[in-house]
Amino acid sequence: MSDSLTALFIPINYVGPVNASIGLAQVLKHSGHRVVFAARNEWSKRLKSLDFEVEILGEETAGVAVDSADANAQQITSTFVDSTPLAKALHCMSTVLTVTISEAHKDEPILKALIKRLKPDVIITDHVITLPSIAGSDIPWIFSYSANPLSLDTGYEDKRLPPSILGLPINSDKHLWEEYRQQLRDARRDGWLKYRDWLITNGCPLVPEEFQFWIPSPFANLYMFPEELDYTDVRPLPNTFHRFDCMKRMANEETFELPDKLNNRSGKLIYLSLGSMGSANVPLMKRLIDILAKCEHKFIVSKGVKHNEYELAANMWGERTVPQLKVLPIVDLVITHGGNNTVTESVYFGKPMIVLPLFYDQYDNAMRIDEKGFGVRLNPYECSESQLLSAIDTLLNDTKLKQKLTKVSQRIQTENNIKTIVKIVESLVK
């Protein structure tokens, strides 16, 4: 298509969805299309530095924030406690709709006016709910889902798979699946009834099925997960769903030099990141650092928003944020919370993982990595020193795993299927 199209991106205000949206947006922009982001003020500087147009949602305030990590960390402090995946899931289900609708309610008038003024050719939204301003816009829209695809069940449920965000194995007890599903439905009942009324009041032409969060787009739905880890062998998806191995952002041209502190040390290089939110759990970060200080290897650490509240060990270097896409190619192992961006990017670069899940889809990613033999799942709060250090040595010395991951990485990088977003978008515009 020779004519430039206008794509409006409307991601929920969390680091993961915004970063995944950036990956898609960069491919569209590189293909000659105009990209506009509707985002909170804290993302403005970062998005503009990538040469995107930005429409601010909410008040435009002065500040130096480059992402929403600080705000996100404050919102999820309740998940920092060491409780079961089910307890965290029930808490999440009972609160997520209330919190999300509160934010969406403020944005809806702004989004409706923006869509009317901008007249985009396509809208791409990475969200956890359906927004009336988008579904009722009469403009082709794409629902993009950047979390583990098991949790597509919040909009497209299939009982051949276990309920999501619990970290259940595919071959686990199906009787328990139904028991858990019912508990999760009960937990979101009150929030869903208010959500349904809110959609209707705001003129949304579509309402999700009972107790579901979102409606699949009739145009196109995107999700990211490597083919080798996907669930489509158990649950095929309709042809309106499109899988991307990764929605990796394009790294900037700045080089990353390994600090002398690590360059002069022996041992393998390991990357530790609990994500933008998990790294705000200072007691947990201190616990892991105390254990890893006894390891013979060296570490790059993404310290997070509370980077000033704890110190690293002698075999470590880190900052508030590190250039993850520059770090991943040079490390030998990744220790991660299991966020879907980090998981898919680690597979992209062929790196084994130790996954320490904290909440939501991280449990499902940890289980999938473990049951597919791409790494090891451990409990970040309860794993012993010997368990963590032994897992590091086991993965670093597994030559068959290294060969398998290299093969997967080569396939993903060769196919580069994120480029198909251009064809999908252009096909929706007559």
GROMACS .gro file of C-alpha atoms in nm:
model
  430
    1MET     CA    1   0.000   0.000   0.000
    2SER     CA    2   0.156   0.327  -0.110
    3ASP     CA    3  -0.069   0.560   0.092
    4SER     CA    4   0.032   0.630   0.449
    5LEU     CA    5  -0.222   0.517   0.708
    6THR     CA    6  -0.272   0.661   1.054
    7ALA     CA    7  -0.255   0.406   1.336
    8LEU     CA    8  -0.367   0.517   1.683
    9PHE     CA    9  -0.220   0.313   1.970
   10ILE     CA   10  -0.408   0.314   2.302
   11PRO     CA   11  -0.224   0.091   2.552
   12ILE     CA   12  -0.315   0.057   2.917
   13ASN     CA   13  -0.076   0.255   3.137
   14TYR     CA   14   0.164  -0.026   3.230
   15VAL     CA   15   0.523  -0.075   3.118
   16GLY     CA   16   0.468  -0.415   2.954
   17PRO     CA   17   0.176  -0.319   2.728
   18VAL     CA   18   0.334   0.013   2.631
   19ASN     CA   19   0.665  -0.151   2.541
   20ALA     CA   20   0.490  -0.419   2.334
   21SER     CA   21   0.292  -0.148   2.157
   22ILE     CA   22   0.616   0.036   2.081
   23GLY     CA   23   0.750  -0.278   1.912
   24LEU     CA   24   0.447  -0.297   1.683
   25ALA     CA   25   0.442   0.078   1.624
   26GLN     CA   26   0.805   0.085   1.517
   27VAL     CA   27   0.738  -0.172   1.244
   28LEU     CA   28   0.442   0.029   1.114
   29LYS     CA   29   0.637   0.354   1.122
   30HIS     CA   30   0.932   0.194   0.946
   31SER     CA   31   0.687   0.089   0.672
   32GLY     CA   32   0.586   0.449   0.613
   33HIS     CA   33   0.271   0.472   0.823
   34ARG     CA   34   0.187   0.747   1.069
   35VAL     CA   35   0.176   0.639   1.434
   36VAL     CA   36   0.007   0.829   1.716
   37PHE     CA   37   0.006   0.721   2.081
   38ALA     CA   38  -0.263   0.817   2.331
   39ALA     CA   39  -0.076   0.783   2.659
   40ARG     CA   40  -0.022   0.927   3.004
   41ASN     CA   41   0.212   1.219   3.050
   42GLU     CA   42   0.491   1.008   3.202
   43TRP     CA   43   0.537   0.829   2.869
   44SER     CA   44   0.548   1.145   2.657
   45LYS     CA   45   0.924   1.202   2.665
   46ARG     CA   46   1.007   0.841   2.585
   47LEU     CA   47   0.756   0.811   2.301
   48LYS     CA   48   0.858   1.142   2.145
   49SER     CA   49   1.224   1.037   2.160
   50LEU     CA   50   1.122   0.744   1.937
   51ASP     CA   51   0.971   0.993   1.692
   52PHE     CA   52   0.607   0.909   1.764
   53GLU     CA   53   0.331   1.165   1.788
   54VAL     CA   54   0.177   1.172   2.136
   55GLU     CA   55  -0.167   1.274   2.256
   56ILE     CA   56  -0.172   1.312   2.634
   57LEU     CA   57  -0.438   1.139   2.841
   58GLY     CA   58  -0.510   1.323   3.164
   59GLU     CA   59  -0.321   1.629   3.282
   60GLU     CA   60   0.011   1.724   3.129
   61THR     CA   61   0.244   1.789   3.419
   62ALA     CA   62   0.609   1.881   3.442
   63GLY     CA   63   0.847   1.607   3.545
   64VAL     CA   64   1.129   1.379   3.441
   65ALA     CA   65   0.949   1.042   3.435
   66VAL     CA   66   1.025   0.831   3.129
   67ASP     CA   67   0.769   0.555   3.192
   68SER     CA   68   0.493   0.451   3.431
   69ALA     CA   69   0.709   0.221   3.648
   70ASP     CA   70   0.680   0.433   3.964
   71ALA     CA   71   0.302   0.459   3.939
   72ASN     CA   72   0.266   0.091   3.851
   73ALA     CA   73   0.478  -0.018   4.148
   74GLN     CA   74   0.257   0.178   4.388
   75GLN     CA   75  -0.055   0.015   4.247
   76ILE     CA   76   0.055  -0.345   4.301
   77THR     CA   77   0.220  -0.334   4.645
   78SER     CA   78  -0.052  -0.573   4.770
   79THR     CA   79   0.100  -0.845   4.551
   80PHE     CA   80   0.435  -0.821   4.731
   81VAL     CA   81   0.315  -1.054   5.006
   82ASP     CA   82   0.414  -1.419   4.993
   83SER     CA   83   0.079  -1.586   4.930
   84THR     CA   84  -0.050  -1.851   4.693
   85PRO     CA   85  -0.116  -1.789   4.323
   86LEU     CA   86  -0.487  -1.857   4.390
   87ALA     CA   87  -0.506  -1.600   4.671
   88LYS     CA   88  -0.337  -1.339   4.452
   89ALA     CA   89  -0.561  -1.429   4.157
   90LEU     CA   90  -0.878  -1.392   4.364
   91HIS     CA   91  -0.760  -1.054   4.492
   92CYS     CA   92  -0.678  -0.946   4.138
   93MET     CA   93  -1.015  -1.060   4.002
   94SER     CA   94  -1.201  -0.874   4.277
   95THR     CA   95  -1.022  -0.544   4.215
   96VAL     CA   96  -0.897  -0.522   3.856
   97LEU     CA   97  -1.224  -0.416   3.695
   98THR     CA   98  -1.297  -0.152   3.958
   99VAL     CA   99  -0.950   0.003   3.927
  100THR     CA  100  -0.937  -0.020   3.548
  101ILE     CA  101  -1.285   0.122   3.492
  102SER     CA  102  -1.207   0.413   3.725
  103GLU     CA  103  -0.914   0.508   3.501
  104ALA     CA  104  -1.099   0.433   3.177
  105HIS     CA  105  -1.396   0.643   3.285
  106LYS     CA  106  -1.171   0.950   3.303
  107ASP     CA  107  -1.017   0.875   2.963
  108GLU     CA  108  -1.333   0.799   2.766
  109PRO     CA  109  -1.437   1.159   2.685
  110ILE     CA  110  -1.078   1.241   2.584
  111LEU     CA  111  -1.051   0.932   2.364
  112LYS     CA  112  -1.385   0.990   2.194
  113ALA     CA  113  -1.288   1.349   2.111
  114LEU     CA  114  -0.940   1.240   1.998
  115ILE     CA  115  -1.074   0.968   1.768
  116LYS     CA  116  -1.326   1.211   1.619
  117ARG     CA  117  -1.054   1.472   1.559
  118LEU     CA  118  -0.773   1.242   1.445
  119LYS     CA  119  -0.986   1.010   1.229
  120PRO     CA  120  -0.733   0.723   1.241
  121ASP     CA  121  -0.750   0.445   0.984
  122VAL     CA  122  -0.700   0.181   1.253
  123ILE     CA  123  -0.690   0.169   1.633
  124ILE     CA  124  -0.466  -0.076   1.822
  125THR     CA  125  -0.533  -0.122   2.192
  126ASP     CA  126  -0.341  -0.332   2.442
  127HIS     CA  127  -0.575  -0.336   2.738
  128VAL     CA  128  -0.753  -0.561   2.987
  129ILE     CA  129  -1.105  -0.436   2.908
  130THR     CA  130  -1.307  -0.326   2.608
  131LEU     CA  131  -1.330   0.053   2.572
  132PRO     CA  132  -1.658   0.198   2.435
  133SER     CA  133  -1.470   0.477   2.258
  134ILE     CA  134  -1.288   0.216   2.048
  135ALA     CA  135  -1.549  -0.057   1.997
  136GLY     CA  136  -1.812   0.206   1.909
  137SER     CA  137  -1.592   0.419   1.684
  138ASP     CA  138  -1.687   0.261   1.346
  139ILE     CA  139  -1.312   0.238   1.280
  140PRO     CA  140  -1.133  -0.097   1.237
  141TRP     CA  141  -0.972  -0.184   1.568
  142ILE     CA  142  -0.723  -0.443   1.680
  143PHE     CA  143  -0.711  -0.596   2.026
  144SER     CA  144  -0.347  -0.657   2.117
  145TYR     CA  145  -0.267  -0.881   2.413
  146SER     CA  146   0.087  -0.871   2.549
  147ALA     CA  147   0.044  -1.110   2.844
  148ASN     CA  148   0.081  -1.488   2.842
  149PRO     CA  149  -0.184  -1.622   2.599
  150LEU     CA  150  -0.333  -1.859   2.856
  151SER     CA  151  -0.495  -1.547   2.999
  152LEU     CA  152  -0.672  -1.483   2.671
  153ASP     CA  153  -0.939  -1.671   2.868
  154THR     CA  154  -1.048  -1.338   3.019
  155GLY     CA  155  -1.201  -1.263   2.679
  156TYR     CA  156  -1.194  -1.591   2.489
  157GLU     CA  157  -1.238  -1.886   2.724
  158ASP     CA  158  -1.166  -2.244   2.619
  159LYS     CA  159  -1.206  -2.515   2.880
  160ARG     CA  160  -0.951  -2.740   2.713
  161LEU     CA  161  -0.693  -2.528   2.893
  162PRO     CA  162  -0.657  -2.462   3.267
  163PRO     CA  163  -0.774  -2.127   3.405
  164SER     CA  164  -0.506  -1.862   3.375
  165ILE     CA  165  -0.290  -1.667   3.624
  166LEU     CA  166  -0.257  -1.969   3.855
  167GLY     CA  167   0.045  -2.139   3.701
  168LEU     CA  168  -0.134  -2.470   3.650
  169PRO     CA  169   0.026  -2.740   3.432
  170ILE     CA  170  -0.152  -2.848   3.115
  171ASN     CA  171  -0.178  -3.203   3.247
  172SER     CA  172  -0.312  -3.112   3.592
  173ASP     CA  173  -0.643  -3.224   3.749
  174LYS     CA  174  -0.932  -3.095   3.533
  175HIS     CA  175  -1.177  -3.124   3.823
  176LEU     CA  176  -0.969  -2.864   4.004
  177TRP     CA  177  -0.980  -2.643   3.693
  178GLU     CA  178  -1.357  -2.609   3.722
  179GLU     CA  179  -1.341  -2.547   4.094
  180TYR     CA  180  -1.087  -2.268   4.042
  181ARG     CA  181  -1.280  -2.121   3.749
  182GLN     CA  182  -1.588  -2.089   3.965
  183GLN     CA  183  -1.392  -1.919   4.243
  184LEU     CA  184  -1.245  -1.672   3.994
  185ARG     CA  185  -1.591  -1.600   3.846
  186ASP     CA  186  -1.733  -1.541   4.192
  187ALA     CA  187  -1.449  -1.303   4.275
  188ARG     CA  188  -1.518  -1.082   3.974
  189ARG     CA  189  -1.899  -1.100   3.981
  190ASP     CA  190  -1.965  -0.763   4.149
  191GLY     CA  191  -1.702  -0.582   3.943
  192TRP     CA  192  -1.827  -0.735   3.621
  193LEU     CA  193  -2.188  -0.628   3.681
  194LYS     CA  194  -2.071  -0.268   3.729
  195TYR     CA  195  -1.848  -0.302   3.422
  196ARG     CA  196  -2.140  -0.424   3.209
  197ASP     CA  197  -2.355  -0.132   3.321
  198TRP     CA  198  -2.069   0.109   3.249
  199LEU     CA  199  -2.030  -0.026   2.895
  200ILE     CA  200  -2.402   0.005   2.826
  201THR     CA  201  -2.421   0.356   2.976
  202ASN     CA  202  -2.132   0.465   2.756
  203GLY     CA  203  -2.298   0.334   2.441
  204CYS     CA  204  -2.069   0.038   2.378
  205PRO     CA  205  -2.220  -0.173   2.097
  206LEU     CA  206  -2.059  -0.490   2.234
  207VAL     CA  207  -2.070  -0.641   2.582
  208PRO     CA  208  -1.842  -0.928   2.687
  209GLU     CA  209  -1.986  -1.265   2.779
  210GLU     CA  210  -2.076  -1.305   3.144
  211PHE     CA  211  -1.777  -1.237   3.374
  212GLN     CA  212  -1.539  -1.183   3.082
  213PHE     CA  213  -1.320  -0.871   3.067
  214TRP     CA  214  -1.301  -0.798   2.696
  215ILE     CA  215  -1.450  -0.880   2.358
  216PRO     CA  216  -1.234  -1.018   2.077
  217SER     CA  217  -1.216  -0.768   1.794
  218PRO     CA  218  -1.414  -0.875   1.486
  219PHE     CA  219  -1.122  -0.733   1.282
  220ALA     CA  220  -0.801  -0.873   1.433
  221ASN     CA  221  -0.656  -0.985   1.766
  222LEU     CA  222  -0.283  -1.007   1.837
  223TYR     CA  223  -0.084  -1.186   2.102
  224MET     CA  224   0.283  -1.260   2.160
  225PHE     CA  225   0.434  -1.593   2.250
  226PRO     CA  226   0.695  -1.814   2.086
  227GLU     CA  227   0.547  -2.090   1.873
  228GLU     CA  228   0.738  -2.353   2.071
  229LEU     CA  229   0.567  -2.247   2.395
  230ASP     CA  230   0.218  -2.172   2.265
  231TYR     CA  231  -0.099  -2.357   2.364
  232THR     CA  232  -0.249  -2.389   2.018
  233ASP     CA  233  -0.173  -2.763   2.008
  234VAL     CA  234  -0.439  -2.795   2.280
  235ARG     CA  235  -0.658  -2.494   2.197
  236PRO     CA  236  -0.658  -2.369   1.835
  237LEU     CA  237  -0.766  -2.006   1.791
  238PRO     CA  238  -0.995  -1.847   1.529
  239ASN     CA  239  -0.830  -1.703   1.218
  240THR     CA  240  -0.883  -1.349   1.351
  241PHE     CA  241  -0.611  -1.422   1.612
  242HIS     CA  242  -0.251  -1.364   1.507
  243ARG     CA  243   0.051  -1.480   1.705
  244PHE     CA  244   0.384  -1.298   1.715
  245ASP     CA  245   0.690  -1.472   1.856
  246CYS     CA  246   0.791  -1.142   2.010
  247MET     CA  247   0.693  -0.775   2.002
  248LYS     CA  248   1.050  -0.671   2.070
  249ARG     CA  249   1.130  -0.305   2.042
  250MET     CA  250   1.409  -0.195   1.813
  251ALA     CA  251   1.718  -0.121   2.022
  252ASN     CA  252   1.865   0.226   1.986
  253GLU     CA  253   2.204   0.271   1.827
  254GLU     CA  254   2.385   0.347   2.153
  255THR     CA  255   2.632   0.078   2.251
  256PHE     CA  256   2.638  -0.093   2.589
  257GLU     CA  257   2.980  -0.145   2.740
  258LEU     CA  258   3.011  -0.398   3.021
  259PRO     CA  259   3.137  -0.203   3.325
  260ASP     CA  260   3.495  -0.271   3.431
  261LYS     CA  261   3.364  -0.398   3.764
  262LEU     CA  262   3.224  -0.701   3.580
  263ASN     CA  263   3.460  -0.709   3.283
  264ASN     CA  264   3.751  -0.784   3.511
  265ARG     CA  265   3.573  -1.070   3.690
  266SER     CA  266   3.566  -1.433   3.586
  267GLY     CA  267   3.252  -1.642   3.557
  268LYS     CA  268   2.943  -1.645   3.341
  269LEU     CA  269   2.731  -1.333   3.296
  270ILE     CA  270   2.376  -1.344   3.433
  271TYR     CA  271   2.092  -1.090   3.406
  272LEU     CA  272   1.862  -1.040   3.706
  273SER     CA  273   1.537  -0.850   3.654
  274LEU     CA  274   1.210  -0.874   3.843
  275GLY     CA  275   1.051  -0.624   3.608
  276SER     CA  276   0.939  -0.267   3.656
  277MET     CA  277   0.701  -0.361   3.937
  278GLY     CA  278   0.859  -0.665   4.102
  279SER     CA  279   1.191  -0.488   4.153
  280ALA     CA  280   1.010  -0.240   4.381
  281ASN     CA  281   0.983  -0.522   4.635
  282VAL     CA  282   1.298  -0.422   4.826
  283PRO     CA  283   1.297  -0.707   5.083
  284LEU     CA  284   1.273  -0.962   4.803
  285MET     CA  285   1.547  -0.795   4.600
  286LYS     CA  286   1.771  -0.796   4.909
  287ARG     CA  287   1.696  -1.165   4.965
  288LEU     CA  288   1.797  -1.260   4.613
  289ILE     CA  289   2.108  -1.040   4.620
  290ASP     CA  290   2.224  -1.202   4.945
  291ILE     CA  291   2.197  -1.546   4.783
  292LEU     CA  292   2.351  -1.449   4.450
  293ALA     CA  293   2.642  -1.277   4.627
  294LYS     CA  294   2.764  -1.629   4.706
  295CYS     CA  295   2.760  -1.731   4.339
  296GLU     CA  296   3.085  -1.763   4.144
  297HIS     CA  297   2.930  -1.585   3.847
  298LYS     CA  298   2.866  -1.214   3.782
  299PHE     CA  299   2.538  -1.027   3.747
  300ILE     CA  300   2.380  -0.733   3.570
  301VAL     CA  301   2.086  -0.618   3.784
  302SER     CA  302   1.787  -0.407   3.686
  303LYS     CA  303   1.736  -0.240   4.025
  304GLY     CA  304   1.403  -0.071   3.960
  305VAL     CA  305   1.229   0.235   4.097
  306LYS     CA  306   1.365   0.186   4.452
  307HIS     CA  307   1.723   0.148   4.335
  308ASN     CA  308   1.849   0.383   4.607
  309GLU     CA  309   1.710   0.166   4.888
  310TYR     CA  310   1.949  -0.128   4.858
  311GLU     CA  311   2.306  -0.208   4.760
  312LEU     CA  312   2.442  -0.469   4.522
  313ALA     CA  313   2.708  -0.727   4.604
  314ALA     CA  314   3.066  -0.719   4.478
  315ASN     CA  315   2.987  -0.954   4.187
  316MET     CA  316   2.708  -0.728   4.060
  317TRP     CA  317   2.649  -0.407   3.869
  318GLY     CA  318   2.315  -0.241   3.806
  319GLU     CA  319   2.111   0.075   3.774
  320ARG     CA  320   1.747   0.182   3.801
  321THR     CA  321   1.701   0.057   3.448
  322VAL     CA  322   1.946  -0.116   3.220
  323PRO     CA  323   1.919  -0.143   2.839
  324GLN     CA  324   1.759  -0.487   2.838
  325LEU     CA  325   1.773  -0.534   2.462
  326LYS     CA  326   2.149  -0.466   2.471
  327VAL     CA  327   2.204  -0.681   2.780
  328LEU     CA  328   2.018  -0.996   2.672
  329PRO     CA  329   2.243  -1.080   2.374
  330ILE     CA  330   2.557  -1.083   2.590
  331VAL     CA  331   2.440  -1.278   2.896
  332ASP     CA  332   2.446  -1.654   2.949
  333LEU     CA  333   2.135  -1.682   3.169
  334VAL     CA  334   1.833  -1.474   3.267
  335ILE     CA  335   1.673  -1.469   3.613
  336THR     CA  336   1.334  -1.310   3.562
  337HIS     CA  337   0.995  -1.253   3.721
  338GLY     CA  338   0.839  -1.400   3.407
  339GLY     CA  339   0.685  -1.091   3.251
  340ASN     CA  340   0.587  -1.171   2.894
  341ASN     CA  341   0.812  -0.909   2.733
  342THR     CA  342   1.119  -1.042   2.913
  343VAL     CA  343   1.025  -1.406   2.847
  344THR     CA  344   0.968  -1.356   2.475
  345GLU     CA  345   1.280  -1.140   2.439
  346SER     CA  346   1.491  -1.399   2.625
  347VAL     CA  347   1.367  -1.672   2.389
  348TYR     CA  348   1.434  -1.439   2.095
  349PHE     CA  349   1.799  -1.424   2.201
  350GLY     CA  350   1.812  -1.794   2.295
  351LYS     CA  351   1.869  -1.755   2.669
  352PRO     CA  352   1.774  -2.011   2.938
  353MET     CA  353   1.566  -1.874   3.223
  354ILE     CA  354   1.509  -1.915   3.593
  355VAL     CA  355   1.159  -1.778   3.644
  356LEU     CA  356   1.061  -1.636   3.984
  357PRO     CA  357   0.691  -1.547   3.937
  358LEU     CA  358   0.527  -1.284   4.156
  359PHE     CA  359   0.172  -1.241   4.024
  360TYR     CA  360  -0.073  -1.265   3.733
  361ASP     CA  361   0.049  -1.426   3.407
  362GLN     CA  362   0.400  -1.464   3.546
  363TYR     CA  363   0.287  -1.789   3.710
  364ASP     CA  364   0.173  -1.924   3.373
  365ASN     CA  365   0.495  -1.820   3.202
  366ALA     CA  366   0.699  -1.985   3.477
  367MET     CA  367   0.505  -2.308   3.443
  368ARG     CA  368   0.525  -2.308   3.063
  369ILE     CA  369   0.902  -2.244   3.064
  370ASP     CA  370   0.947  -2.528   3.312
  371GLU     CA  371   0.717  -2.785   3.149
  372LYS     CA  372   0.859  -2.716   2.802
  373GLY     CA  373   1.217  -2.746   2.925
  374PHE     CA  374   1.326  -2.388   2.850
  375GLY     CA  375   1.431  -2.321   3.207
  376VAL     CA  376   1.337  -2.366   3.572
  377ARG     CA  377   1.055  -2.232   3.789
  378LEU     CA  378   1.130  -2.142   4.151
  379ASN     CA  379   0.938  -1.969   4.429
  380PRO     CA  380   1.120  -1.635   4.483
  381TYR     CA  381   1.014  -1.616   4.849
  382GLU     CA  382   1.081  -1.975   4.950
  383CYS     CA  383   1.357  -2.117   4.729
  384SER     CA  384   1.664  -2.203   4.929
  385GLU     CA  385   2.013  -2.079   4.862
  386SER     CA  386   2.114  -2.423   4.735
  387GLN     CA  387   1.809  -2.449   4.507
  388LEU     CA  388   1.877  -2.119   4.335
  389LEU     CA  389   2.253  -2.165   4.302
  390SER     CA  390   2.209  -2.523   4.185
  391ALA     CA  391   1.955  -2.415   3.921
  392ILE     CA  392   2.205  -2.159   3.791
  393ASP     CA  393   2.479  -2.418   3.752
  394THR     CA  394   2.245  -2.676   3.599
  395LEU     CA  395   2.120  -2.441   3.328
  396LEU     CA  396   2.462  -2.297   3.250
  397ASN     CA  397   2.604  -2.646   3.201
  398ASP     CA  398   2.314  -2.785   2.992
  399THR     CA  399   2.460  -2.802   2.640
  400LYS     CA  400   2.150  -2.969   2.491
  401LEU     CA  401   1.932  -2.686   2.619
  402LYS     CA  402   2.171  -2.430   2.473
  403GLN     CA  403   2.150  -2.602   2.134
  404LYS     CA  404   1.769  -2.613   2.151
  405LEU     CA  405   1.740  -2.246   2.244
  406THR     CA  406   1.986  -2.144   1.973
  407LYS     CA  407   1.773  -2.324   1.715
  408VAL     CA  408   1.455  -2.154   1.839
  409SER     CA  409   1.628  -1.815   1.843
  410GLN     CA  410   1.748  -1.858   1.486
  411ARG     CA  411   1.397  -1.946   1.368
  412ILE     CA  412   1.239  -1.646   1.542
  413GLN     CA  413   1.498  -1.399   1.415
  414THR     CA  414   1.484  -1.537   1.062
  415GLU     CA  415   1.105  -1.537   1.036
  416ASN     CA  416   1.069  -1.201   1.215
  417ASN     CA  417   0.694  -1.246   1.206
  418ILE     CA  418   0.627  -0.913   1.379
  419LYS     CA  419   0.658  -0.762   1.030
  420THR     CA  420   0.319  -0.915   0.943
  421ILE     CA  421   0.154  -0.641   1.149
  422VAL     CA  422   0.188  -0.422   0.839
  423LYS     CA  423  -0.012  -0.663   0.624
  424ILE     CA  424  -0.275  -0.709   0.894
  425VAL     CA  425  -0.325  -0.335   0.939
  426GLU     CA  426  -0.331  -0.260   0.567
  427SER     CA  427  -0.583  -0.540   0.503
  428LEU     CA  428  -0.832  -0.374   0.739
  429VAL     CA  429  -0.838  -0.046   0.548
  430LYS     CA  430  -1.042  -0.066   0.229
   0.00000   0.00000   0.00000
